[in-house]
Amino acid sequence: MLSVIIPTEGVEQTAVATLAALVPGAAAGVVREVLLVDGTRNGVIERVADVAGCHFVGFEGTSQGAALAAGALQARSPWLMFLPAGAVLETGWIEETTQFIQAVASSGRDRAAVFRYARSPYADTGLRDILRAVARGLIGPLGGQGLLIARAHYDRIGGYPPQARHSEAQLLRRLGRSSRTMLRSRIVMIN
């Protein structure tokens, strides 16, 4: 049903935490494939992908947008889910994701969804975290909240711009509030 694209930065711990949260989705038949995208060339993520049964996608470049675009290019499913490494989805995401996909398919309208952001209960709260929380309240979701979107819709709006700074924010702006749904399921960042 969907391809999950996880851009990594060569760090095993965060990639493994996200993969572990996806196992129930794979068992339920919702997750068709997982692509770990990495440009560090240190071999760590390639080994993680091999052990976990995921696809490894190497790419040239250093931007997050280039990683996301490279993953989307290799994905084979009609639905794409972009998750940052270190994101752990709360239980209940499988049913909600399935319902969202079915609702969009039956409505015929282009819609995308983001997960509700939740800080890890073990993370230190700093000024940066407070400012991000205020930004989420004022301008809407930020790039680290994941994205669930139909491939056709993703292609129509031009996807992630590979060379742009803040490509996740740019894509969310192009989607606009009217074609974006905030899911009830939360995404918790462990890093």
GROMACS .gro file of C-alpha atoms in nm, residues 39-135:
model
   97
   39GLY     CA    1   2.456   1.009   0.136
   40THR     CA    2   2.732   0.968   0.395
   41ARG     CA    3   2.891   0.666   0.227
   42ASN     CA    4   3.008   0.528   0.564
   43GLY     CA    5   2.837   0.190   0.510
   44VAL     CA    6   2.645   0.195   0.839
   45ILE     CA    7   2.298   0.254   0.691
   46GLU     CA    8   2.365   0.012   0.407
   47ARG     CA    9   2.427  -0.262   0.668
   48VAL     CA   10   2.116  -0.162   0.864
   49ALA     CA   11   1.907  -0.183   0.546
   50ASP     CA   12   2.049  -0.526   0.466
   51VAL     CA   13   1.980  -0.666   0.813
   52ALA     CA   14   1.629  -0.513   0.833
   53GLY     CA   15   1.525  -0.618   0.481
   54CYS     CA   16   1.492  -0.260   0.357
   55HIS     CA   17   1.610  -0.097   0.037
   56PHE     CA   18   1.920   0.120   0.060
   57VAL     CA   19   1.930   0.429  -0.160
   58GLY     CA   20   2.258   0.616  -0.189
   59PHE     CA   21   2.248   0.966  -0.328
   60GLU     CA   22   2.479   1.250  -0.421
   61GLY     CA   23   2.440   1.571  -0.233
   62THR     CA   24   2.406   1.692   0.121
   63SER     CA   25   2.060   1.847   0.136
   64GLN     CA   26   1.757   1.689   0.299
   65GLY     CA   27   1.559   1.768  -0.015
   66ALA     CA   28   1.800   1.566  -0.228
   67ALA     CA   29   1.763   1.268   0.006
   68LEU     CA   30   1.383   1.288   0.005
   69ALA     CA   31   1.366   1.329  -0.373
   70ALA     CA   32   1.604   1.034  -0.427
   71GLY     CA   33   1.390   0.813  -0.204
   72ALA     CA   34   1.068   0.914  -0.376
   73LEU     CA   35   1.221   0.842  -0.715
   74GLN     CA   36   1.297   0.482  -0.612
   75ALA     CA   37   0.968   0.414  -0.429
   76ARG     CA   38   0.724   0.178  -0.601
   77SER     CA   39   0.399   0.219  -0.408
   78PRO     CA   40   0.106   0.447  -0.493
   79TRP     CA   41   0.136   0.613  -0.150
   80LEU     CA   42   0.448   0.766   0.003
   81MET     CA   43   0.524   0.823   0.370
   82PHE     CA   44   0.824   1.041   0.453
   83LEU     CA   45   0.959   1.004   0.806
   84PRO     CA   46   1.272   1.156   0.959
   85ALA     CA   47   1.520   0.915   1.116
   86GLY     CA   48   1.447   0.904   1.487
   87ALA     CA   49   1.071   0.934   1.441
   88VAL     CA   50   0.862   0.683   1.631
   89LEU     CA   51   0.495   0.661   1.539
   90GLU     CA   52   0.243   0.611   1.818
   91THR     CA   53   0.027   0.303   1.825
   92GLY     CA   54  -0.288   0.354   1.622
   93TRP     CA   55  -0.107   0.499   1.321
   94ILE     CA   56  -0.177   0.191   1.108
   95GLU     CA   57  -0.555   0.214   1.134
   96GLU     CA   58  -0.560   0.591   1.097
   97THR     CA   59  -0.329   0.583   0.795
   98THR     CA   60  -0.543   0.316   0.629
   99GLN     CA   61  -0.861   0.517   0.694
  100PHE     CA   62  -0.702   0.833   0.556
  101ILE     CA   63  -0.590   0.658   0.236
  102GLN     CA   64  -0.937   0.506   0.186
  103ALA     CA   65  -1.108   0.841   0.249
  104VAL     CA   66  -0.887   1.020  -0.004
  105ALA     CA   67  -0.940   0.745  -0.262
  106SER     CA   68  -1.318   0.759  -0.225
  107SER     CA   69  -1.338   1.140  -0.226
  108GLY     CA   70  -1.131   1.188  -0.541
  109ARG     CA   71  -0.970   1.500  -0.387
  110ASP     CA   72  -0.596   1.544  -0.348
  111ARG     CA   73  -0.503   1.547   0.022
  112ALA     CA   74  -0.190   1.487   0.222
  113ALA     CA   75  -0.149   1.422   0.593
  114VAL     CA   76   0.105   1.500   0.862
  115PHE     CA   77   0.135   1.347   1.206
  116ARG     CA   78   0.079   1.537   1.528
  117TYR     CA   79   0.417   1.629   1.679
  118ALA     CA   80   0.510   1.515   2.030
  119ARG     CA   81   0.838   1.576   2.207
  120SER     CA   82   1.007   1.281   2.368
  121PRO     CA   83   0.938   1.282   2.742
  122TYR     CA   84   1.312   1.232   2.794
  123ALA     CA   85   1.428   1.527   2.584
  124ASP     CA   86   1.558   1.845   2.741
  125THR     CA   87   1.348   2.151   2.666
  126GLY     CA   88   1.545   2.444   2.536
  127LEU     CA   89   1.463   2.778   2.381
  128ARG     CA   90   1.479   2.623   2.034
  129ASP     CA   91   1.208   2.370   2.128
  130ILE     CA   92   0.984   2.644   2.264
  131LEU     CA   93   1.027   2.850   1.945
  132ARG     CA   94   0.945   2.549   1.728
  133ALA     CA   95   0.630   2.482   1.929
  134VAL     CA   96   0.521   2.843   1.876
  135ALA     CA   97   0.599   2.814   1.502
   0.00000   0.00000   0.00000
